Every structure is written in structure tokens, then in C-alpha cells.
Coordinates of C-alpha atoms in Angstrom, one line a residue:
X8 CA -25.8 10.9 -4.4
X9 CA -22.3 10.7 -3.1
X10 CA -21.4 12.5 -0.4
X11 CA -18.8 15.3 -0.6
X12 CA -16.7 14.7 1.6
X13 CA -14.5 17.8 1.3
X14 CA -17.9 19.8 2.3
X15 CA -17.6 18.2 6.0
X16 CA -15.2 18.0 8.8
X17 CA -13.1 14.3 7.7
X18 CA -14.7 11.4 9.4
X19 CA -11.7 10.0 12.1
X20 CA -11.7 7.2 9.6
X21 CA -11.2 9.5 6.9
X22 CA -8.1 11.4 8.8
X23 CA -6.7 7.6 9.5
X24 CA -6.7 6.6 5.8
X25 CA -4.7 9.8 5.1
X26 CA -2.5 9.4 8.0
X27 CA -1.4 6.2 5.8
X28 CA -0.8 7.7 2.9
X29 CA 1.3 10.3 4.1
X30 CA 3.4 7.8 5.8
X31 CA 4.0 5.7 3.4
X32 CA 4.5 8.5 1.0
X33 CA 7.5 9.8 3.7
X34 CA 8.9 6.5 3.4
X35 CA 8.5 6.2 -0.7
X36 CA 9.5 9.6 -1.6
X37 CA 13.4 9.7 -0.4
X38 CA 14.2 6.3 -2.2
X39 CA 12.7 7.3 -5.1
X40 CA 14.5 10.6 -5.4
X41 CA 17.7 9.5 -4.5
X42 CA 17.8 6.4 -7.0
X43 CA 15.8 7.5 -10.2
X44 CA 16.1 11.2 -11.6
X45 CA 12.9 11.0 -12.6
X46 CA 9.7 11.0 -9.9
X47 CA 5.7 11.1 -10.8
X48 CA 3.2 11.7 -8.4
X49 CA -0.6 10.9 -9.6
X50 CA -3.8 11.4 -7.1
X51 CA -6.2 10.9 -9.8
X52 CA -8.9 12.2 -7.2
X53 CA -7.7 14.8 -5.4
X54 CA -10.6 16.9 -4.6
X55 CA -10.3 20.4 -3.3
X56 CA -7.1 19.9 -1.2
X57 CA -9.1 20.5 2.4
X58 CA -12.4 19.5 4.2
X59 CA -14.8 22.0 5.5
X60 CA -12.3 22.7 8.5
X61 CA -8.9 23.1 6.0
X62 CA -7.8 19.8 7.3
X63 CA -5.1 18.7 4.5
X64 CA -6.2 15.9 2.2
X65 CA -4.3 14.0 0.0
X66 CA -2.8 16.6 -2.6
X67 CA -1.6 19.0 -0.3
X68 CA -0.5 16.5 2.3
X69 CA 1.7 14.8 -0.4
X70 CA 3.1 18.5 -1.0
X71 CA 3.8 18.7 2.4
X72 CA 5.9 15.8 2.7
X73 CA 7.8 16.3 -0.6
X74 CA 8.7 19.8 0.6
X75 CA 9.8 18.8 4.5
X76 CA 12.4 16.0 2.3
X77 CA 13.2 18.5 -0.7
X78 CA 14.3 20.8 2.5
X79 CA 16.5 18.3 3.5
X80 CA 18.3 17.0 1.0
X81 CA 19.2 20.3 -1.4
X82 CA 22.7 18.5 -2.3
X83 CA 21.7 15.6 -3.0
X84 CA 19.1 16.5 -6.1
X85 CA 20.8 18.1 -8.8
X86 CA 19.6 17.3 -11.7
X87 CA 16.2 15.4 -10.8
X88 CA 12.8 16.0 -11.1
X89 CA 10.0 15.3 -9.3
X90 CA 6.7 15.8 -11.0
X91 CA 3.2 15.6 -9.7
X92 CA -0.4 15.5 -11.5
X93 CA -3.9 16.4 -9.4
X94 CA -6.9 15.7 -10.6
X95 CA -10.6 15.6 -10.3
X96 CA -13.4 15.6 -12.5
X97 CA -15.5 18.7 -10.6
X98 CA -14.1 21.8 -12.5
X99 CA -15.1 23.7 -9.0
X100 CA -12.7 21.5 -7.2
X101 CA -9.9 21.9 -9.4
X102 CA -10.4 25.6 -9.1
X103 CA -10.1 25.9 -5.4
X104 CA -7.0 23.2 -5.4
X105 CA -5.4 25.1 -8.5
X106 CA -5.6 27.9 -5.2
X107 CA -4.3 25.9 -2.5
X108 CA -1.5 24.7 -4.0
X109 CA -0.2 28.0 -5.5
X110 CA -0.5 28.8 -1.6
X111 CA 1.2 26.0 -0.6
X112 CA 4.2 26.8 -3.0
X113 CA 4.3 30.4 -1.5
X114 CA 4.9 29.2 1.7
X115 CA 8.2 28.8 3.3
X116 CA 10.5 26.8 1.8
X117 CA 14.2 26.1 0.6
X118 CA 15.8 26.9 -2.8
X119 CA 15.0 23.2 -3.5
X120 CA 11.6 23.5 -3.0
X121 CA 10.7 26.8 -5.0
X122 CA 13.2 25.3 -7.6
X123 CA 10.9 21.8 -7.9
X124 CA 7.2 23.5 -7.7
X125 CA 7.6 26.8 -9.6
X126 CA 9.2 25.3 -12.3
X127 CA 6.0 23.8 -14.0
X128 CA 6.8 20.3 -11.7
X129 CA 2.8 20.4 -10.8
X130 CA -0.5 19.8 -12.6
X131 CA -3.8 20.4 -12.1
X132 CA -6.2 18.8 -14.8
X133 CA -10.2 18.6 -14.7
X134 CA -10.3 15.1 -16.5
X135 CA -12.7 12.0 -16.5
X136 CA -10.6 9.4 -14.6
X137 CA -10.2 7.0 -17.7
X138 CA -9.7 9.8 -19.9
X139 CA -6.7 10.9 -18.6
X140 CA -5.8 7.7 -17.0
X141 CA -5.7 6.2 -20.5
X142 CA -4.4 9.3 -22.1
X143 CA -1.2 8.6 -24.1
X144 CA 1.2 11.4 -21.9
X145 CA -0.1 9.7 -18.5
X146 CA 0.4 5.8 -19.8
X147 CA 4.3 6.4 -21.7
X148 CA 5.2 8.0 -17.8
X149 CA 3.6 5.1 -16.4
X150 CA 5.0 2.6 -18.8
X151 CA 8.6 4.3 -18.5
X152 CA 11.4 1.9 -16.8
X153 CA 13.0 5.0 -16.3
X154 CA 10.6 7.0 -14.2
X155 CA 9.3 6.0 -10.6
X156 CA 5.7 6.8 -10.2
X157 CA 3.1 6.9 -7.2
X158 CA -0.3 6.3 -8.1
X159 CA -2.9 7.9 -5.4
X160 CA -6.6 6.8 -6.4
X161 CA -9.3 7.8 -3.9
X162 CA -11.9 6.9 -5.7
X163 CA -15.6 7.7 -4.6
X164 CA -17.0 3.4 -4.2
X165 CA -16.0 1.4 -6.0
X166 CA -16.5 1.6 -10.1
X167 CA -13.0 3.0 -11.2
X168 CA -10.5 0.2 -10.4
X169 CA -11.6 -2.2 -12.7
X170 CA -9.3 -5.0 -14.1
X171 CA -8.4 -3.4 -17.4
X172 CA -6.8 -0.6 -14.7
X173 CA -5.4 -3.1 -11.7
X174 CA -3.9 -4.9 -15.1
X175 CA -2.3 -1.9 -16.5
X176 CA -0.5 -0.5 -12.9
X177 CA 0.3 -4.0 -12.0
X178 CA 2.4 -3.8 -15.3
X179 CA 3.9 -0.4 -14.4
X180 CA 7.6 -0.7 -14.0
X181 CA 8.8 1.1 -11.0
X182 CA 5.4 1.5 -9.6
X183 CA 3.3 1.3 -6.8
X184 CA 0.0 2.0 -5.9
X185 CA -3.0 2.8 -3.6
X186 CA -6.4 2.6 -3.8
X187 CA -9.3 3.3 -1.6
X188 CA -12.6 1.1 -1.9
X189 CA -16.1 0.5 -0.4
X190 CA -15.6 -3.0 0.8
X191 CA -19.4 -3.0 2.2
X192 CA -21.1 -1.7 -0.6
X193 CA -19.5 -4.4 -2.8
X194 CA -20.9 -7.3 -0.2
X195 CA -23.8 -5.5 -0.1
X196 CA -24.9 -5.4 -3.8
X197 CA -22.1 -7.4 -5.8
X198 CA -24.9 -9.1 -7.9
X199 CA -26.1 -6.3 -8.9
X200 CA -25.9 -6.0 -12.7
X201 CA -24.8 -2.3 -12.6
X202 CA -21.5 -3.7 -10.1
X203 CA -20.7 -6.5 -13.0
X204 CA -19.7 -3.5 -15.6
X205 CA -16.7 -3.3 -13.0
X206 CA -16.0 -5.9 -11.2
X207 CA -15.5 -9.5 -11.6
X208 CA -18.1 -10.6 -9.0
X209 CA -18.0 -14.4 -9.6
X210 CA -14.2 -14.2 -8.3
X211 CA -15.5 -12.7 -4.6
X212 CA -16.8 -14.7 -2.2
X213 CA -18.1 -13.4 1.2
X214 CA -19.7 -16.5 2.0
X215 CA -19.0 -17.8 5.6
X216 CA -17.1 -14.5 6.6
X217 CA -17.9 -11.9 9.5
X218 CA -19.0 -8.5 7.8
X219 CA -16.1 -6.7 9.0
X220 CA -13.8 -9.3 7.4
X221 CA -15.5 -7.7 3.7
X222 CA -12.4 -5.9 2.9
X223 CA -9.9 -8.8 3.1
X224 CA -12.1 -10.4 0.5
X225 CA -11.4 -7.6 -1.7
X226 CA -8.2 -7.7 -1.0
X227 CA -8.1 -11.6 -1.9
X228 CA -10.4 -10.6 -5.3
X229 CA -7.1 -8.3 -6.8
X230 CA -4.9 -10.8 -5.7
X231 CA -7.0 -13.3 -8.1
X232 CA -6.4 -11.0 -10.6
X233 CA -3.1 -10.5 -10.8
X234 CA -1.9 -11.9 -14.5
X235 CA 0.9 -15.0 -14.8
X236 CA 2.9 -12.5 -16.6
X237 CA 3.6 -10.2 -14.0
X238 CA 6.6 -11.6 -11.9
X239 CA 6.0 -10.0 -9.0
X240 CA 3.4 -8.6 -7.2
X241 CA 2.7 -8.0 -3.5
X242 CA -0.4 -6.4 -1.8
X243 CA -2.0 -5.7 1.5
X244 CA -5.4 -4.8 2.4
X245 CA -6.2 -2.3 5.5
X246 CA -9.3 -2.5 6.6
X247 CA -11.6 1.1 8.0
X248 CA -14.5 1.0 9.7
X249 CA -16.8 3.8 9.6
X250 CA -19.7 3.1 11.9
X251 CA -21.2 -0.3 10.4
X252 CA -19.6 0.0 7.1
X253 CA -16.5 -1.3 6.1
X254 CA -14.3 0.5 3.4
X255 CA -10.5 0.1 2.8
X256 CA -7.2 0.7 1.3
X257 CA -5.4 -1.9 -0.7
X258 CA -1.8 -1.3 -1.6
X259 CA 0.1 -3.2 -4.3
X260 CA 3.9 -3.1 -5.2
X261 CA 6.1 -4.9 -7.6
X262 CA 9.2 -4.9 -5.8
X263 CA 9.9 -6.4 -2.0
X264 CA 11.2 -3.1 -0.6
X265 CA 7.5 -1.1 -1.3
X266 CA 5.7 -4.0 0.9
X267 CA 8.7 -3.8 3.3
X268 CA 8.0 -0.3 4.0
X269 CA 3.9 -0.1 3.7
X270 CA 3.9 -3.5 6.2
X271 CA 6.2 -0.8 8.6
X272 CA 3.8 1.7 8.3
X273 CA 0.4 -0.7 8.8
X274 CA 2.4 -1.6 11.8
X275 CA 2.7 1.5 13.4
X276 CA -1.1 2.0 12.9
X277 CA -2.5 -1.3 14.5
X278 CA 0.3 -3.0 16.1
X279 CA -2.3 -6.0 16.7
X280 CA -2.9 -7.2 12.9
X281 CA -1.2 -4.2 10.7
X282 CA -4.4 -4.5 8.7
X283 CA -7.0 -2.9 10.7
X284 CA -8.5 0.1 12.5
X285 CA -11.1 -2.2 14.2
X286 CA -9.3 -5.3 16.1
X287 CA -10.1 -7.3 13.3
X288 CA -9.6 -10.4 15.0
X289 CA -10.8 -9.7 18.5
X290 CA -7.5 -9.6 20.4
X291 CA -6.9 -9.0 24.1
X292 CA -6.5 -5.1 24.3
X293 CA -4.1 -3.4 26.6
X294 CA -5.3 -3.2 30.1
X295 CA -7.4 -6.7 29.7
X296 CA -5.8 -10.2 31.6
X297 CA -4.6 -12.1 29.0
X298 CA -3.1 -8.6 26.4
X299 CA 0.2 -9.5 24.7
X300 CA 1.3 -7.4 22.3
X301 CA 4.3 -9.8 21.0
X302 CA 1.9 -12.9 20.8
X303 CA -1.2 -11.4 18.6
X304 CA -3.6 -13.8 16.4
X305 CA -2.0 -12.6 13.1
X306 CA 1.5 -12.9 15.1
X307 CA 1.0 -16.4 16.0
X308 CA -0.9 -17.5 13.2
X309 CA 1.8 -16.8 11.0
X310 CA 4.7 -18.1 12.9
X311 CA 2.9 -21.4 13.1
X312 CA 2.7 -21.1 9.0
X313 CA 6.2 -20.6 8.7
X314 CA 7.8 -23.0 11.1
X315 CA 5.1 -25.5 8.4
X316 CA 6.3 -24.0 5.5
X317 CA 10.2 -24.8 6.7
X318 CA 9.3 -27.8 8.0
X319 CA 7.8 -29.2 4.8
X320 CA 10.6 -28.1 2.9
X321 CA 8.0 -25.3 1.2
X322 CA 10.7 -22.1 2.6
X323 CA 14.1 -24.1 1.8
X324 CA 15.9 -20.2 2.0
X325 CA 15.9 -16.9 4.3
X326 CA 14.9 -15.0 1.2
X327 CA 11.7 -17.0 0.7
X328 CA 11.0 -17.4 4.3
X329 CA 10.9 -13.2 4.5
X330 CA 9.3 -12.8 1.7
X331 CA 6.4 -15.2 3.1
X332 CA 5.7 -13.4 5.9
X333 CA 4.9 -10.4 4.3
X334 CA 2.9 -11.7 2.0
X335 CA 1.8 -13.0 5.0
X336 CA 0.9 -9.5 6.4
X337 CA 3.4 -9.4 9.0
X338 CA 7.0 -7.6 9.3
X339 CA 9.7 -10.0 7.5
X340 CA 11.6 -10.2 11.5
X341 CA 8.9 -12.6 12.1
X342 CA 10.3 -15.2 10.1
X343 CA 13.6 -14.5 12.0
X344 CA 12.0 -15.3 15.2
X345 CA 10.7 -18.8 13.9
X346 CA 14.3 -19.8 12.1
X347 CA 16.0 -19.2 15.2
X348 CA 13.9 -21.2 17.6
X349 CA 14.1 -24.0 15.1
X350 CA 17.8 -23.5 14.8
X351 CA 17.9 -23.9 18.6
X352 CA 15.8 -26.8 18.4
X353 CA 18.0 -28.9 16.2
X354 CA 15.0 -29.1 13.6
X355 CA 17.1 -27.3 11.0
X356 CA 20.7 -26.9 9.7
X357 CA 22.1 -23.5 8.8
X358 CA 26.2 -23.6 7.7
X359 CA 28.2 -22.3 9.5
X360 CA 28.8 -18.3 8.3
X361 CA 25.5 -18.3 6.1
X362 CA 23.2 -17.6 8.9
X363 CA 22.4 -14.0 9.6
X364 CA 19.3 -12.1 11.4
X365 CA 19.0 -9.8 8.3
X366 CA 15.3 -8.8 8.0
X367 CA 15.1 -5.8 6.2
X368 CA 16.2 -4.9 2.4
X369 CA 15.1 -7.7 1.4
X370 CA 16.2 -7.1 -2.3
X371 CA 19.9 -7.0 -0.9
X372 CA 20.1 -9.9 0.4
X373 CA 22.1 -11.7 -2.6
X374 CA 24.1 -9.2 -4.0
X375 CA 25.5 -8.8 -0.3
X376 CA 25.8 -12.3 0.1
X377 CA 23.0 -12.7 2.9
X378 CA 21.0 -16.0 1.1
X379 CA 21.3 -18.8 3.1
X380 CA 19.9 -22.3 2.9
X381 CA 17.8 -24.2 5.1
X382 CA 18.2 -27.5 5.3
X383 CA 16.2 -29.9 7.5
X384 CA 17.4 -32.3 10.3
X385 CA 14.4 -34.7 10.3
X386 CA 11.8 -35.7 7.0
X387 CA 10.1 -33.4 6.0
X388 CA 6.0 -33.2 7.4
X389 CA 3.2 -34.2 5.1

């Protein structure tokens, strides 16, 4: 049986995968308000709002943070709505959140806020996740152009993100999304029949792989099943370990400006890899000899890929060359680092006026004029 995990005090990896989401939800929420007048919030498994200690989870942390910006920016909203859904299938659960979010609304707040929650801007259903995730109200917001949407899905293992789902939020305009998973139990029993109802096991390959590497293999799985006819798509893994399990979140966007500001926030949480709560790939740690915290394996791994990538004529623009580093998994400045050095190098020609250290707003860049082109001084490498 699956443990409950709002019957215990969080596990410290359990507090870190929130910490992620409400950071990322802090840096989501104010763009979204202030360029759509429309705003959905879905945490299709929200629980009971608190562990066994009232430690916030997910539904009341996202509460939190929407009321600590409504509170700020009272001028700025007229005439937008911000809208969010709980839910969870435990009719016990929903009771005791439908309780600790009418208590979170009574608490103090602006005009703003009391005008967004108590005007019907919340709900708490008691759903089957495919029923209500396939239900025709929850698929015309997510299919909306019009309407931004965050989709929270802390699923218990691993069964509910299957590719008829991934396929469906990939496709959501204006959306991004976050999903927990059990990276471990996946290597563990992926050819099992019961896992091939839900995923596409022939597609994940752990062979030749260190255990705690699991969840970047997941992370490379939804990647292979991203559809030719979706544009765009960017997503990061981060990997938790709990004990000798790995588990995870993945995070997918459509647009450069959601990876821009989840790579900040991995970042901020493991400045060694931005994908890890575990020194995924054994670096020197502060206080040992050789610790450099500008010079990291993921760091200097993916500078060396770049200076390739420009080299073999592969980045032949800034745009492309930010853009690869995060997919990448490192902040876009990186590229900026490796451009200049080559600059300075006389291994690349930048005219003069086009070149510019811009690394962040990616989607800017040409409407403000910012695109420049590379173009290389010597052949380009095999």
C-alpha cells in the first residue's frame, strides 16, 4: 500500500521538492497575471493541504504565494482572474483541505486577495485523476490560447502520466507543467506487465547507468515522447534522493522564458548541476582541495559542447546558442561566457554593433533587435 504521506512529518526530500515548486510558482505567477487576464492553477493531487506537523504542501503553499503577489500588485489587476482547482481522489482529504483553505482565505490579506478567493476563484473536487483530467470544463481551459494555466501533478509512483496525458499538456497553449515520479521503482520493475499499461518501457534504457542517474533517464524517456507536431518543448529533470531510492521532478514548458526561470530556480537549489539534491556527478564540495564552484562537471561539460556546436557551424546565432544551453541544463549566461572567449580568440566574427551579452528573455531577443550571427574565422570542425 502507498504510504500517506500527509499522515507523517515530510521526508527533507519531500520539503525540497516543494521548496521547488513554490519557487518556481513565485516566478510563474506575476508574468502570468500581468500578461493574460485569465490564470488557472491545477494540483490534480493535492492531498490534505499539511503533513502530520501542518507543514504546507502544495495547495496551500501555492495559496500562499498567490496571496503575498495579489498583496502587492492591487493596481495592477483589475479585471483578471486567477482561478485555481484542488483535487484528490480521498473524499477525507478533500474534506480537511476544503477546511484549510477556507482558513487560509480568512487570514490576513488585502482587498485583492479576499476579492480573488471569495469570489468562487477556488475549487475543491473529489475526482478520479483521468476523470476530471479528461473532463470537458478542465480540457477547453487547458486547450484555451487565451488562458495561462499551471498544471501541479504529484502523483503517488508512477501510473498517472502516461503518454495520452504528457501528449495532451505538451499541446496546451500557454502551459507549463510539473510532475513528480518514482524514478527507482520504474528501473526497478519497468518490465513488469502491470508498468506497460503506462508507460512505454521499450523507449527507457537504464542500461550502463549508475542507479542514481535513474531519473535523468526518465527525463530522457518524455523527451522521446514529445510529438513532431509540437514546435516547441523544453524540459528538465531534478533528481531527489530519499535514502537509496531515487524519485524526481520533471518540468516541461513550451515557451523559452518557463525553462529560463525553472533552470534559475534548479540553480539556486544545487548550484553544482541545477539537477540534483545528491551531487549527481560527484563534484569537489566546498571545503575539499580542488572545489570550484564556477568550473563544475555540468559547467564545463557544457561549455566544451557549445564552443563544438559554434565551431562546427551547428549554433550559427546567439538565439540558438542560449537556447542550447538550457536545453543543456545550464543558465543561458553560459553560452555568453564561451562566445566571448572565442570572440577574444579570433575563432569567430561577430559585426560590429550586433554583439551583446544579453542572456536572459530569451524570447526578446528579435523583436529588440538582439539576434546576432556567428560567423566563423577558420573551417568549420568535423
Amino acid at each position: 500500500m502507498t504510504k500517506d504521506i500527509n499522515q507523517s512529518k515530510y521526508h527533507p526530500s519531500t520539503v525540497q521538492k516543494l521548496e521547488i515548486l513554490k519557487l518556481y510558482f513565485r516566478e510563474w505567477l506575476p508574468v502570468m497575471l500581468l500578461s493574460y487576464c485569465n490564470v488557472a492553477v491545477y494540483d490534480f493531487f493535492a492531498g490534505s493541504g499539511t503533513d502530520a506537523k501542518g507543514m504546507l504542501g502544495s495547495p496551500l503553499l501555492l495559496l500562499e504565494e498567490a496571496k503575498a503577489l495579489l498583496n502587492g500588485i492591487t493596481s495592477q489587476l483589475g479585471g483578471k482572474r486567477l482561478h485555481f482547482l484542488f483535487n484528490d481522489k480521498d473524499e477525507t482529504k478533500c474534506a480537511q483541505l476544503e477546511r484549510s483553505v477556507q482558513e487560509a482565505l480568512r487570514s490576513d490579506g488585502t482587498a485583492a486577495w479576499s476579492h480573488y478567493m471569495n469570489e468562487g476563484n477556488y475549487t475543491v473536487k473529489s475526482s478520479a485523476f483521468r476523470d476530471l483530467f479528461f473532463d470537458d470544463t478542465v480540457q477547453k481551459t487547458l486547450n484555451s490560447k487565451d488562458i495561462a494555466k499551471f498544471v501541479w501533478l504529484d502523483q503517488y509512483g508512477v501510473k498517472e502520466l502516461t503518454p495520452d496525458v504528457f501528449h495532451c499538456l505538451l499541446r496546451a497553449p500557454v502551459t507549463d507543467f510539473m510532475f513528480f515520479i518514482s524514478s527507482s521503482t520504474i528501473k526497478r520493475f519497468k518490465d513488469e506487465k502491470s508498468f506497460k499499461r503506462y508507460l512505454a518501457t521499450e523507449k527507457i534504457h537504464f542500461e550502463d547507468s549508475a542507479h542514481k542517474e535513474c531519473h535523468r533517464i526518465i527525463a530522457e524517456y518524455y523527451r522521446s515522447l514529445v510529438p513532431t507536431d509540437v514546435n516547441e518543448c523544453y524540459i528538465h529533470g531534478f533528481t531527489l534522493q530519499k535514502g537509496s531510492n531515487y524519485y524526481g521532478l520533471i518540468f516541461c514548458s513550451n515557451h523559452t522564458l518557463g525553462m529560463e526561470k525553472f533552470l534559475k530556480v534548479c540553480w539556486e537549489v544545487d548550484d553544482l548541476a541545477g539537477e540534483s539534491n545528491c551531487n549527481i556527478n560527484n563534484d569537489f564540495l566546498p571545503g575539499q582541495l580542488f572545489h570550484d564552484p564556477q568550473r563544475t562537471a555540468r559547467m564545463e561539460a557544457t561549455r566544451l559542447a557549445i564552443s563544438q556546436a559554434i565551431l562546427k557551424g551547428e549554433i550559427r546565432t546567439n538565439y540558438q546558442g542560449l537556447v542550447f544551453a538550457m536545453r543543456r541544463g545550464c543558465r543561458p549566461a553560459i553560452f555568453v561566457e564561451v562566445i566571448k572567449k572565442l570572440r577574444v580568440a579570433g575563432k569567430v566574427f561577430i559585426e560590429e554593433g550586433g554583439y551583446n551579452e544579453r542572456s536572459t528573455g530569451i524570447h526578446r531577443l528579435n523583436a529588440e533587435g538582439k539576434v546576432y550571427e556567428i560567423k566563423l574565422l577558420c573551417p568549420p570542425q568535423e
